[in-house]
Short mmCIF file of C-alpha atoms in Angstrom, two decimals:
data_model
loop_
_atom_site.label_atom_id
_atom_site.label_comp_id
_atom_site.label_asym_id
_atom_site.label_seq_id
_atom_site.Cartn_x
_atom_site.Cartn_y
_atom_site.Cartn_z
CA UNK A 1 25.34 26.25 -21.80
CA UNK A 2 22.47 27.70 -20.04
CA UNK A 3 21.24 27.60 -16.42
CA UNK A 4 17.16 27.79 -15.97
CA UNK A 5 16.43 30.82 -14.24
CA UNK A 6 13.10 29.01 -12.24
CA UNK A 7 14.16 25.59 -12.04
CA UNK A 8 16.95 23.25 -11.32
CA UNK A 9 18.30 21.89 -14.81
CA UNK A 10 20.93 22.93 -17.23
CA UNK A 11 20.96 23.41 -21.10
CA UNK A 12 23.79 22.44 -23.03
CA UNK A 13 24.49 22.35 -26.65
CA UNK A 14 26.25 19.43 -28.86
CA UNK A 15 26.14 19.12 -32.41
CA UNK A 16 23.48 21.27 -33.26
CA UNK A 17 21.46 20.01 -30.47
CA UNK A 18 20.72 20.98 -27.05
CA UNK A 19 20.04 18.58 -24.16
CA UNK A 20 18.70 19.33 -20.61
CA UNK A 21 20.43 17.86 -17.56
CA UNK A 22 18.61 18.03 -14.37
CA UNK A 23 20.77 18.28 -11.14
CA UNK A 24 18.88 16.92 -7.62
CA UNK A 25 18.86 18.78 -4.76
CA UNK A 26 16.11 16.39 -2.67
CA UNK A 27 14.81 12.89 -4.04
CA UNK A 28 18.74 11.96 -4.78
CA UNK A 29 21.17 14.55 -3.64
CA UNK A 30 24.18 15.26 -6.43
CA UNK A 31 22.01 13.16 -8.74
CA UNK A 32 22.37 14.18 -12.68
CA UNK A 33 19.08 13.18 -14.73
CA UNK A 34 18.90 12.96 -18.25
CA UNK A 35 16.02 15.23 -19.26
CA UNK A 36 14.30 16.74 -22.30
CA UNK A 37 16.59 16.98 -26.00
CA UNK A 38 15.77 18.15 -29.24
CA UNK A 39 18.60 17.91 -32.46
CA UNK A 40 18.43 20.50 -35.14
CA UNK A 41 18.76 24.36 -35.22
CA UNK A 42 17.64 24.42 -38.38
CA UNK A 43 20.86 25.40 -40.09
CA UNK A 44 23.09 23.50 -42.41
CA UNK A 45 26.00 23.20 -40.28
CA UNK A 46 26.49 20.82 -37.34
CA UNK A 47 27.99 23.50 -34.71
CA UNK A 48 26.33 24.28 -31.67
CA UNK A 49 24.40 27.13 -31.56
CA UNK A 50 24.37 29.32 -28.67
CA UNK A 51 21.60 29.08 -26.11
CA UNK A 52 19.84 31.87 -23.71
CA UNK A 53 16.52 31.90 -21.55
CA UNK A 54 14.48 34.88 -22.72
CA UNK A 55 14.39 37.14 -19.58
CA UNK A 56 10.73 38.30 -20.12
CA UNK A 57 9.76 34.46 -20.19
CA UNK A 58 12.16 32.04 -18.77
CA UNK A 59 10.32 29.06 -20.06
CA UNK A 60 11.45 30.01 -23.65
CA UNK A 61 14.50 28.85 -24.63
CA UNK A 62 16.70 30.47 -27.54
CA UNK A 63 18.97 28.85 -29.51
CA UNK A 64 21.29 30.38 -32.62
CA UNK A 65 21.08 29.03 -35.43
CA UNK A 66 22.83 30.30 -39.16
CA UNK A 67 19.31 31.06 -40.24
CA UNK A 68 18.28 32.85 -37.45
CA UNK A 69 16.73 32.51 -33.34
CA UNK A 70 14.68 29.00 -32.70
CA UNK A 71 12.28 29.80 -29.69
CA UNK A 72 11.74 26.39 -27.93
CA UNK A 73 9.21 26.12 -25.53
CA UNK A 74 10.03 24.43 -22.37
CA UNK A 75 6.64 23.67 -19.94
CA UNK A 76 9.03 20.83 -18.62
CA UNK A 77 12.41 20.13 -18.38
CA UNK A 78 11.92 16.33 -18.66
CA UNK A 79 8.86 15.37 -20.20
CA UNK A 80 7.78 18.76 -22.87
CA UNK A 81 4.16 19.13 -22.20
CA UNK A 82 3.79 17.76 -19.01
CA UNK A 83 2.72 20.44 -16.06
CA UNK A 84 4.75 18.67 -13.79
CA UNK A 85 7.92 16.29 -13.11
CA UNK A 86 8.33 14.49 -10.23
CA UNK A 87 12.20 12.82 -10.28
CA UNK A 88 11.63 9.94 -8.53
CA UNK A 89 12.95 6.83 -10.07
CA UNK A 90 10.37 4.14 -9.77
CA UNK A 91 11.36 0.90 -9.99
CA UNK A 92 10.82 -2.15 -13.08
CA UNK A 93 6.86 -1.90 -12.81
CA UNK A 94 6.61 0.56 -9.87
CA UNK A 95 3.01 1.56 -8.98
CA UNK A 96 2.14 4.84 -7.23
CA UNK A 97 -1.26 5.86 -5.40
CA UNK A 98 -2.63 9.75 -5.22
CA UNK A 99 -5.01 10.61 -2.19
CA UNK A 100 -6.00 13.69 -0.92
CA UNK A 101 -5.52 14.33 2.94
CA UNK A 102 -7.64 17.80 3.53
CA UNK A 103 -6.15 19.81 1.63
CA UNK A 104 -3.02 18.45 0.73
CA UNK A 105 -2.33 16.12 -2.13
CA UNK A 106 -0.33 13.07 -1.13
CA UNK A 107 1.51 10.80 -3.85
CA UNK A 108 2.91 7.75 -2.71
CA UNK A 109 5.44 6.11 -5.37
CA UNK A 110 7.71 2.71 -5.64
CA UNK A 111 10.86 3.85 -6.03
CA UNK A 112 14.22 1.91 -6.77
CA UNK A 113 15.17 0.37 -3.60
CA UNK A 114 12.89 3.05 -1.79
CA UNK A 115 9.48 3.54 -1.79
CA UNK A 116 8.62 7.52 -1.58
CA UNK A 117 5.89 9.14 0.48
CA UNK A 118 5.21 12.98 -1.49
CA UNK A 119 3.69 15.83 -0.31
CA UNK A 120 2.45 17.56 -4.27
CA UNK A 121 0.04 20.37 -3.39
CA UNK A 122 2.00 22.81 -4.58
CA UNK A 123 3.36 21.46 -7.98
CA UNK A 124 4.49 22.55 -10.58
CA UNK A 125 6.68 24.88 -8.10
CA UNK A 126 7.68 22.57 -5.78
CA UNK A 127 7.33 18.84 -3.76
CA UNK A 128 8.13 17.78 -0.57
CA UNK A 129 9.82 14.88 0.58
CA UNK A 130 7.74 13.58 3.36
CA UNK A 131 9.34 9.97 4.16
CA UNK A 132 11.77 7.24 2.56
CA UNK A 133 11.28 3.54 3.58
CA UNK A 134 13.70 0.75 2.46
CA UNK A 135 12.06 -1.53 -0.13
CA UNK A 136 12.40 -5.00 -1.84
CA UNK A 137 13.09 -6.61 -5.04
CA UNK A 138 10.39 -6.22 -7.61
CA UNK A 139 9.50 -9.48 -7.35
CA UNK A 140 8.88 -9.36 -3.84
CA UNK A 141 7.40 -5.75 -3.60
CA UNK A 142 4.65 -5.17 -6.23
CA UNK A 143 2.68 -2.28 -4.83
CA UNK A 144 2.22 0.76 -2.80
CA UNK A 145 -1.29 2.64 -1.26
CA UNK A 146 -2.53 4.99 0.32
CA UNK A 147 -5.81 4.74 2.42
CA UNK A 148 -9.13 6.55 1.05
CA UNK A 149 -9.05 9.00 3.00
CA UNK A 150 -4.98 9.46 2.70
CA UNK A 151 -4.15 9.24 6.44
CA UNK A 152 -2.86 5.58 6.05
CA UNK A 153 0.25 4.36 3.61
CA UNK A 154 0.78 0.79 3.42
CA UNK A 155 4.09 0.13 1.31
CA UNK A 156 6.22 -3.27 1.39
CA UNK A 157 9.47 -2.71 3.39
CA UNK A 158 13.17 -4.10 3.82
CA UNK A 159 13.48 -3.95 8.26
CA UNK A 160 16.08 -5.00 10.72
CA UNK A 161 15.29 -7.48 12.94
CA UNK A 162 16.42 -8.00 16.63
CA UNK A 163 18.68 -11.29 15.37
CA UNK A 164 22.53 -11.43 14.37
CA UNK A 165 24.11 -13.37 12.60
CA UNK A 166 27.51 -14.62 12.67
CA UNK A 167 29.36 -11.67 11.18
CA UNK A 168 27.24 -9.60 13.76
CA UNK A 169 24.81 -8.01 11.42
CA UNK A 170 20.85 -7.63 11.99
CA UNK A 171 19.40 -10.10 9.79
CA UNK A 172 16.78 -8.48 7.12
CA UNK A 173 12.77 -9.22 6.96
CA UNK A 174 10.63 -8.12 4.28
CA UNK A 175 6.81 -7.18 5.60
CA UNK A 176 3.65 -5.19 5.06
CA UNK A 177 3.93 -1.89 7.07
CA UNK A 178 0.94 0.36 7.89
CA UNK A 179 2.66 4.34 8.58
CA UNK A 180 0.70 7.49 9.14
CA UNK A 181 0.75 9.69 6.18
CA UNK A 182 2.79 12.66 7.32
CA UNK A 183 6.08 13.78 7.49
CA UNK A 184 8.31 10.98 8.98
CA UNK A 185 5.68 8.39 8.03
CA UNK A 186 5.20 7.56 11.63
CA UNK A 187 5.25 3.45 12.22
CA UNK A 188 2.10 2.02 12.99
CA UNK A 189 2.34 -1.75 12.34
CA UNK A 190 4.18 -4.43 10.86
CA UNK A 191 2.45 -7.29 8.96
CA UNK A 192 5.15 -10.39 8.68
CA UNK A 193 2.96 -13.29 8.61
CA UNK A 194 3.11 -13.45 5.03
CA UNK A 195 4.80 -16.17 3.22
CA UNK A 196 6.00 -14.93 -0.59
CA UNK A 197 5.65 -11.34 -0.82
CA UNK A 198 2.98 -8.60 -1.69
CA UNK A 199 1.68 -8.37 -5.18
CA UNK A 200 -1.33 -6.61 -4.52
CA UNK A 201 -2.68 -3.63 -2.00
CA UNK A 202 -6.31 -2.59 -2.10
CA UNK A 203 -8.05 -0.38 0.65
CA UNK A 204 -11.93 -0.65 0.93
CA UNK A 205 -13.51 2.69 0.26
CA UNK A 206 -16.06 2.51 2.75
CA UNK A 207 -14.76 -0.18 5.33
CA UNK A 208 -11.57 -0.29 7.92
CA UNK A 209 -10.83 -3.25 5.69
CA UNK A 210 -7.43 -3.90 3.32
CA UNK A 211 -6.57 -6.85 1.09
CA UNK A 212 -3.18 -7.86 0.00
CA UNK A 213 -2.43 -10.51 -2.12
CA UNK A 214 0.06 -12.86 -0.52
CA UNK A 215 2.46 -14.00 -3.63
CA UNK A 216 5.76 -13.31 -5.10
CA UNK A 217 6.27 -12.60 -9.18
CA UNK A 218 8.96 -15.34 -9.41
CA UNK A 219 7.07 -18.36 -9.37
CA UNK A 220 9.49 -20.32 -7.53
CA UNK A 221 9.94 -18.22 -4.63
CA UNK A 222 6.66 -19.29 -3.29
CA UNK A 223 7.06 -20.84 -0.60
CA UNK A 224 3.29 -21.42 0.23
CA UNK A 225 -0.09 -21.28 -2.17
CA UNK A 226 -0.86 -17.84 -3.18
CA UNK A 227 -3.63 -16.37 -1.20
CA UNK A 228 -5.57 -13.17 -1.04
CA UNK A 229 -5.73 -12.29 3.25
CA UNK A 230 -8.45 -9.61 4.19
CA UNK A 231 -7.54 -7.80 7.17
CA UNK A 232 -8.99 -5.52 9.92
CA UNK A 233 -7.45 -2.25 10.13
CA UNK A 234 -10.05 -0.90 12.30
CA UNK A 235 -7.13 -0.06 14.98
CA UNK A 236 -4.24 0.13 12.27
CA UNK A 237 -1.60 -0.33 15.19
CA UNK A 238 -3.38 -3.87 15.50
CA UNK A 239 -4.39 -5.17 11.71
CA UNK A 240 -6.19 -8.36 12.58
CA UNK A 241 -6.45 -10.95 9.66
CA UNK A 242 -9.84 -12.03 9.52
CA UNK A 243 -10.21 -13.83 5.97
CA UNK A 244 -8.34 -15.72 3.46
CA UNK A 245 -9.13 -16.77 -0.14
CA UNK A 246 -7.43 -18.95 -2.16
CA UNK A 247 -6.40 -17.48 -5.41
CA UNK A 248 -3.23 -16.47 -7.26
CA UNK A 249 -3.52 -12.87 -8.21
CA UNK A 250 -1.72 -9.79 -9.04
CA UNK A 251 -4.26 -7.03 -9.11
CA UNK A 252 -7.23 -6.34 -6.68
CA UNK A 253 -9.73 -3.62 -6.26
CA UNK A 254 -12.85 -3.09 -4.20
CA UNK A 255 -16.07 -1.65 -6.01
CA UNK A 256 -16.94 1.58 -5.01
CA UNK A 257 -19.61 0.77 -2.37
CA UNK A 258 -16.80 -1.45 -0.38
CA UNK A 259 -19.11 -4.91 -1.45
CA UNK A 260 -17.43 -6.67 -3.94
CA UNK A 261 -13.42 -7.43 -4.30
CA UNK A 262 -12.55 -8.42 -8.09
CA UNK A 263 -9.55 -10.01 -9.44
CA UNK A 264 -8.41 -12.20 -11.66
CA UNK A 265 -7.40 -15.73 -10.46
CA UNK A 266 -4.33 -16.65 -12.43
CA UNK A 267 -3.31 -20.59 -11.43
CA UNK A 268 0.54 -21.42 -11.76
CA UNK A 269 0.66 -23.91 -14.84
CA UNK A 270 2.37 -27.11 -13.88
CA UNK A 271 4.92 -28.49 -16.44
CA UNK A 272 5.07 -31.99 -14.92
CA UNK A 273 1.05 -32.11 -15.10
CA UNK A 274 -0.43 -33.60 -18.11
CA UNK A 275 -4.03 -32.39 -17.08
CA UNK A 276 -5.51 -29.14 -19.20
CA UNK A 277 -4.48 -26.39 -16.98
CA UNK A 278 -7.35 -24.55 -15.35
CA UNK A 279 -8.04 -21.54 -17.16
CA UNK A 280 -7.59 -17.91 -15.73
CA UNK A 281 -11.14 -16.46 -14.65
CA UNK A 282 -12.05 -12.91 -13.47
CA UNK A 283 -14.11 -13.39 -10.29
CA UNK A 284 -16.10 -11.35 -8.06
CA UNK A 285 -16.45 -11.91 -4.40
CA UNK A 286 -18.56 -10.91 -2.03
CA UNK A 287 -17.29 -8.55 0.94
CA UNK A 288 -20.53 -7.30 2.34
CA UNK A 289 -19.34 -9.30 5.25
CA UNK A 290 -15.65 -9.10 5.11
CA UNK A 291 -14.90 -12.09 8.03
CA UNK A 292 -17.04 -14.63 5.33
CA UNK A 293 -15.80 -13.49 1.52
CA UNK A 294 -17.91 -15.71 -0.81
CA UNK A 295 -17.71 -15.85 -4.63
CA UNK A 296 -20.77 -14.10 -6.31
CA UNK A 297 -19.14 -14.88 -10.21
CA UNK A 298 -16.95 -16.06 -12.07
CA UNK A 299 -15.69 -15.37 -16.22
CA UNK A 300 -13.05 -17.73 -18.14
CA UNK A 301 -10.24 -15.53 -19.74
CA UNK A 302 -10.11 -16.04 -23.20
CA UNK A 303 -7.00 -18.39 -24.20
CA UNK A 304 -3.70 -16.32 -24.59
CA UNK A 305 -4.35 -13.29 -22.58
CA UNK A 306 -1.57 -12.91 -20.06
CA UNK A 307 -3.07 -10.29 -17.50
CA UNK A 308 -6.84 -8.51 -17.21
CA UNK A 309 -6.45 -5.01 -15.76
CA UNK A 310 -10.63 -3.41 -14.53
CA UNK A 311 -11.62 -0.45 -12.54
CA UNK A 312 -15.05 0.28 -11.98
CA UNK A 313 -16.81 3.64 -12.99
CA UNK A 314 -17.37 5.41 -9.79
CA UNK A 315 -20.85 4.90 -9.25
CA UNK A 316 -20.46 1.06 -9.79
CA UNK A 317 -22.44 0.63 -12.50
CA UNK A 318 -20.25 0.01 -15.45
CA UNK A 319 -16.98 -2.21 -15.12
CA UNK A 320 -13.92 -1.68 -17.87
CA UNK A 321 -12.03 -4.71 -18.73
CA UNK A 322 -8.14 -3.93 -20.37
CA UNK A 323 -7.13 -7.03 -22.04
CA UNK A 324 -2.84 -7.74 -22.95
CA UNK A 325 -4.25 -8.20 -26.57
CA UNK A 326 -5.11 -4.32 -26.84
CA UNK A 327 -9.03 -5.45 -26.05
CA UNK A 328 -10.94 -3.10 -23.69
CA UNK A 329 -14.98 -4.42 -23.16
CA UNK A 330 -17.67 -3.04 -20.78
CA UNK A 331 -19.69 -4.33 -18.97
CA UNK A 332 -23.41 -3.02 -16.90
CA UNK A 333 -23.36 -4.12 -13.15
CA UNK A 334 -26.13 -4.78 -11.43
CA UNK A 335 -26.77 -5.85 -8.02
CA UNK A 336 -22.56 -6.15 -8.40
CA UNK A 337 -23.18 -8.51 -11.02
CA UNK A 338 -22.23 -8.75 -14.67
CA UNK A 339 -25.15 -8.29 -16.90
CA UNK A 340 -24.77 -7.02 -20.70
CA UNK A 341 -21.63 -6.11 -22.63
CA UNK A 342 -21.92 -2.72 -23.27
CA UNK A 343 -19.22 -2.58 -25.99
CA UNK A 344 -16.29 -4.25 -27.19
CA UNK A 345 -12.99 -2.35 -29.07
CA UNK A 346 -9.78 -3.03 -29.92
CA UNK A 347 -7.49 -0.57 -28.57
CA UNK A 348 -4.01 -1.65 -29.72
CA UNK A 349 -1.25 -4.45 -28.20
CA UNK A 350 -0.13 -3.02 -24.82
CA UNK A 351 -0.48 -4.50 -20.96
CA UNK A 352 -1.31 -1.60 -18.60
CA UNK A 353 -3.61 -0.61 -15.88
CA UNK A 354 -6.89 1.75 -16.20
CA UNK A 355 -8.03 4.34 -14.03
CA UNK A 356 -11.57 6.44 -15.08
CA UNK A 357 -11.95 10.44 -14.34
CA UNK A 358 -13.64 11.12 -10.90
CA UNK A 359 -16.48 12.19 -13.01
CA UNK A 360 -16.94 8.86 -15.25
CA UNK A 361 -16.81 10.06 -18.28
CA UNK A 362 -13.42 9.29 -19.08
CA UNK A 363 -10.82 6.10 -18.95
CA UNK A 364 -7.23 6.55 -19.42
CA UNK A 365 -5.12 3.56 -20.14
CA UNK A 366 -1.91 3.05 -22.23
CA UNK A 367 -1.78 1.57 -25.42
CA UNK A 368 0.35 0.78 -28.54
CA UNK A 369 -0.37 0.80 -32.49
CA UNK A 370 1.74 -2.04 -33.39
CA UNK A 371 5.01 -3.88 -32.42
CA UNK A 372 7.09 -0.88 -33.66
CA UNK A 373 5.18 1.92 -31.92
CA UNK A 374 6.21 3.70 -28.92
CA UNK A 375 3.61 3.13 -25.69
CA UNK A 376 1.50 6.07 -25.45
CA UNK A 377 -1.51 6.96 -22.99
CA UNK A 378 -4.74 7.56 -24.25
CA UNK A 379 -8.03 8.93 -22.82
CA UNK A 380 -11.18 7.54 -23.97
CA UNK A 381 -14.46 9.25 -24.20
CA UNK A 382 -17.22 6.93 -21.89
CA UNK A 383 -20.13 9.17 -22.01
CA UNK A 384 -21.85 6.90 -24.17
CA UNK A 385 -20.18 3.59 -22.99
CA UNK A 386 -21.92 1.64 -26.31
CA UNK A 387 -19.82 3.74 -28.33
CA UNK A 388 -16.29 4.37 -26.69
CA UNK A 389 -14.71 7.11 -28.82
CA UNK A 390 -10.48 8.39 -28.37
CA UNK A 391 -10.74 11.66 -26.49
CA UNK A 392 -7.12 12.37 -26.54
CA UNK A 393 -3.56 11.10 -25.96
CA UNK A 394 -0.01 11.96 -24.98
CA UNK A 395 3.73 11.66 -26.58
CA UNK A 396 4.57 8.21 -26.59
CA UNK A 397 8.15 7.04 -24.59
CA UNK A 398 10.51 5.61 -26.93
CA UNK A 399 13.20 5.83 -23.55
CA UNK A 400 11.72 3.34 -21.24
CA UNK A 401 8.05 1.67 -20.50
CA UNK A 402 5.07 3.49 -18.58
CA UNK A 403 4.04 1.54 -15.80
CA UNK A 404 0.86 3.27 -13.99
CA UNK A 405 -1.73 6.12 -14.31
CA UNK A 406 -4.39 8.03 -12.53
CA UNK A 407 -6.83 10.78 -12.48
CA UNK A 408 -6.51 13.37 -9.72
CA UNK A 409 -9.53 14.35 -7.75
CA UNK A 410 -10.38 17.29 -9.71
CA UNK A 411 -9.82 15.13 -12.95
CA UNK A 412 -8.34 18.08 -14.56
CA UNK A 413 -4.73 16.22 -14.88
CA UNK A 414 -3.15 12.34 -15.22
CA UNK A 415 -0.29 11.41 -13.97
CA UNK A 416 2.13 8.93 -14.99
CA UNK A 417 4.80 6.59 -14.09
CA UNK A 418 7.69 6.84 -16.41
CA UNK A 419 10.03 4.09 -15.83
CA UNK A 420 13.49 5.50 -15.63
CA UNK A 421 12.43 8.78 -14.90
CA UNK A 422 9.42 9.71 -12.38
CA UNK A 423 5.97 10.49 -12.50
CA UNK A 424 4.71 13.55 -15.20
CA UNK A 425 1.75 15.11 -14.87
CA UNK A 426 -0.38 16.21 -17.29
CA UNK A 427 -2.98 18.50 -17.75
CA UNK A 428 -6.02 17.20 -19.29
CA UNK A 429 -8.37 20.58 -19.37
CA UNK A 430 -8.76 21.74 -22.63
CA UNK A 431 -8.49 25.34 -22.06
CA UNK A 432 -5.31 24.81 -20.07
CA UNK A 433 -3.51 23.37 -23.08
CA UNK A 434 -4.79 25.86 -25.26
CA UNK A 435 -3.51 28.43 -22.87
CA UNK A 436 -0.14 26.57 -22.77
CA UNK A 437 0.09 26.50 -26.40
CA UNK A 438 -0.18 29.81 -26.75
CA UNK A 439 2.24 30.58 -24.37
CA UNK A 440 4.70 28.48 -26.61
CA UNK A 441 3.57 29.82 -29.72
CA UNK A 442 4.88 33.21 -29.41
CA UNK A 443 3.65 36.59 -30.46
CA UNK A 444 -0.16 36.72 -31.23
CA UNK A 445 -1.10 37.84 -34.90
CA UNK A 446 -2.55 41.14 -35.43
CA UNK A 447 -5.46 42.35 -37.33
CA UNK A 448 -2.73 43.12 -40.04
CA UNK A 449 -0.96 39.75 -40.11
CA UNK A 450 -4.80 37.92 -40.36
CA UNK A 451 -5.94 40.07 -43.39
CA UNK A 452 -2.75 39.85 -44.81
CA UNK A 453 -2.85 35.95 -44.98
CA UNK A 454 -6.78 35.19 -44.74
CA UNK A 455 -8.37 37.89 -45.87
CA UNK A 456 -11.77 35.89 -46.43
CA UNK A 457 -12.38 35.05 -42.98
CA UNK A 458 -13.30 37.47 -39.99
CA UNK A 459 -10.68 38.29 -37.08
CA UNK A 460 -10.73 35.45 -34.68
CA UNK A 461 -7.37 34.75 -33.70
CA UNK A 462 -6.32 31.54 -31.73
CA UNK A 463 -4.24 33.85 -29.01
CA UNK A 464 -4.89 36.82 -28.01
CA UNK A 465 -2.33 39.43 -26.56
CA UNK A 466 -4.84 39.99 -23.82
#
């Protein structure tokens, strides 16, 4: 067994294996997470091998083996090539939300019966715990944001009422609450005129305007028709509804320029109705006057697709389509219409949200080979949106499900929600992984080594001592 030098996890050895464990000091005091494992020493017999840190790098790990030293490289103790690992459990389908708020870098997180408010500017070292709110069941408790310009959170919370009930306890009222984004999480406002819950959270990037969808996941806790409200959060102590629309949804967001709010409209199916069922239809509404939403289009879904996740390219002139079958398709926008479709490709069979690079160029999204393959996310190469070409992609999970992803501001890294774990972040920049790898690989080879084994080709190596 092994303590890391730098972080806060253990190393321990079993069977020819070693496993890390990862003790909690903030998120969950006394908490043990499972981390990072890897079986095999490489020898022929099943004993543990011994394991030490290597002083001069205490990322490198070094097990015995009866063949010799294995050098493991260990970036991160839960996730092995992510930058970063954030332990905070998220919950069945947890979202998260990353804003900058001058120059810190907020990350807002469902959590399992919490919802987290993160202070990340100076990962990988360290994170601070800026506020924990109670929160609801999945069902009732869908999403999490944080305003554009990151001085707002609005999160679904479990409160205490002034009431009592007959054993003398507070009774317990699930609403929309607007915080300041700091440490504490200050209380602005409550929102409790919904009726089912809060599936959806979108902030308008231009406008003191947020939309929430008003619906639970369990169809039969509806108490009322679905309905998307719009509200006025010009004086966030005082949100002001100001709009309704009638859909069933569980996804919103606002195009870049604030104008239009897209979603798809997803009707409850009626058993007891022998009437066709009214197909699901992407729809885009008009917000340039946010007290008077009118449709501007509508699209059918195709016939067995389950859920539609879109994002728009920032400059609002291309919108991404994710379909459950594994099919992504672009469209051009003009004058927040649909026009042509750019392309059409099938990416594999997995449900998951989208996010593109601050820059455009690139859209990450999860995906899945076949019915046997772990989820894994993938980054796709937009430059040319007619001809979408794989960039890159991560490790698939084989331990649990990814639920959410997003580009930070600088686009240089992608974080994910990994449920049963936390959020890993990744970096994307090409010379960073290089850099990393090389870090891993060991020793560089020498002029020597290089003539010795390609004598044909001139000294370039891959890493250099330098």
């Amino acid at each position: 067994m092994a303590f890391s030098p730098v972080r806060e996890y253990v190393v321990g050895t079993c069977g020819g294996s070693w496993h890390i464990r990862i003790y909690m000091k903030t998120l969950i005091p006394g908490a043990i997470l499972a981390g990072e494992s890897a079986g095999g020493g490489g020898g022929t017999t099943n004993e543990p091998g011994m394991v030490l840190f290597d002083p001069s790098n205490p990322q490198r790990l070094l097990q015995a083996t009866d063949r010799g030293v294995r050098v493991w490289y260990l970036s991160n103790s839960a996730q092995l090539g992510a930058e970063t690992f954030i332990p905070a459990k998220p919950g069945t389908g947890g979202q998260f939300d990353y804003r900058l708020a001058g120059k810190k870098q907020l990350l807002a997180l469902e959590g399992v019966g919490v919802n987290y408010l993160l202070d990340i500017t100076d990962t990988p070292d360290s994170f601070v715990v800026l506020a924990v709110t109670r929160s609801p069941d999945m069902f009732t408790g869908s999403d999490i944001a944080l305003s554009p310009d990151g001085r707002l959170l609005a999160d679904v919370e479990v409160y205490e009422g002034k009431k009592v009930d007959k054993k003398g306890k507070k009774e317990q009222y699930v609403g929309l609450r607007l915080r300041t984004a700091r440490e504490y999480a200050p209380l602005l406002s409550t929102i409790d005129e919904l009726d089912n819950g809060v599936q959806a959270i979108a902030f308008s990037p231009t406008k003191p305007v947020m939309a929430v969808s008003d619906m639970n996941g369990w169809k039969d806790r509806n108490r009322k028709p679905p309905v998307v409200r719009i509200y006025d959060i010009a004086d966030p102590k005082r949100p002001r509804q100001i709009a309704r629309i009638g859909v069933t949804t569980t996804h919103l967001d606002f195009s870049p320029d604030g104008e239009t709010l897209l979603f798809t409209d997803s009707p409850f199916a009626d058993p007891d109705d022998p009437q066709p069922q009214a197909r699901d239809q992407l729809q885009g509404w008009d917000l340039t006057d946010p007290t008077h939403p009118e449709k501007r289009w509508g699209r059918s879904v195709p016939s067995g697709i389950s859920s539609v996740y879109v994002a728009f390219r920032p400059d609002g002139k291309l919108l991404a389509a994710y379909y459950s079958d594994g099919t992504l398709r672009l469209w051009h926008v003009e004058k927040h219409r649909l026009t042509e479709e750019v392309s059409r490709v099938n990416i594999g069979i997995y449900d998951s949200p989208i996010a593109f690079s601050p820059d455009g160029a690139r859209l990450a999204l999860i995906a899945r080979q076949d019915l046997s393959a772990n989820p894994r996310p993938e980054i796709w190469d937009l430059t040319d949106p007619k001809s979408p070409k794989l960039h890159s992609y991560l490790p698939g999970n084989s331990s649990g499900q990814l639920y959410a992803l997003g580009f930070t501001r600088d686009a240089d890294s992608l974080a994910i929600v990994r449920g049963s774990a936390g959020v890993d972040i990744w970096d994307t920049k090409p010379e960073r992984v290089i850099e990393d790898l090389c870090d891993g690989v060991g020793d560089p080879i020498t002029r020597k080594q290089w003539k010795h084994y390609l004598p044909d080709k001139p000294y370039n190596p891959p890493c250099r001592s330098s």
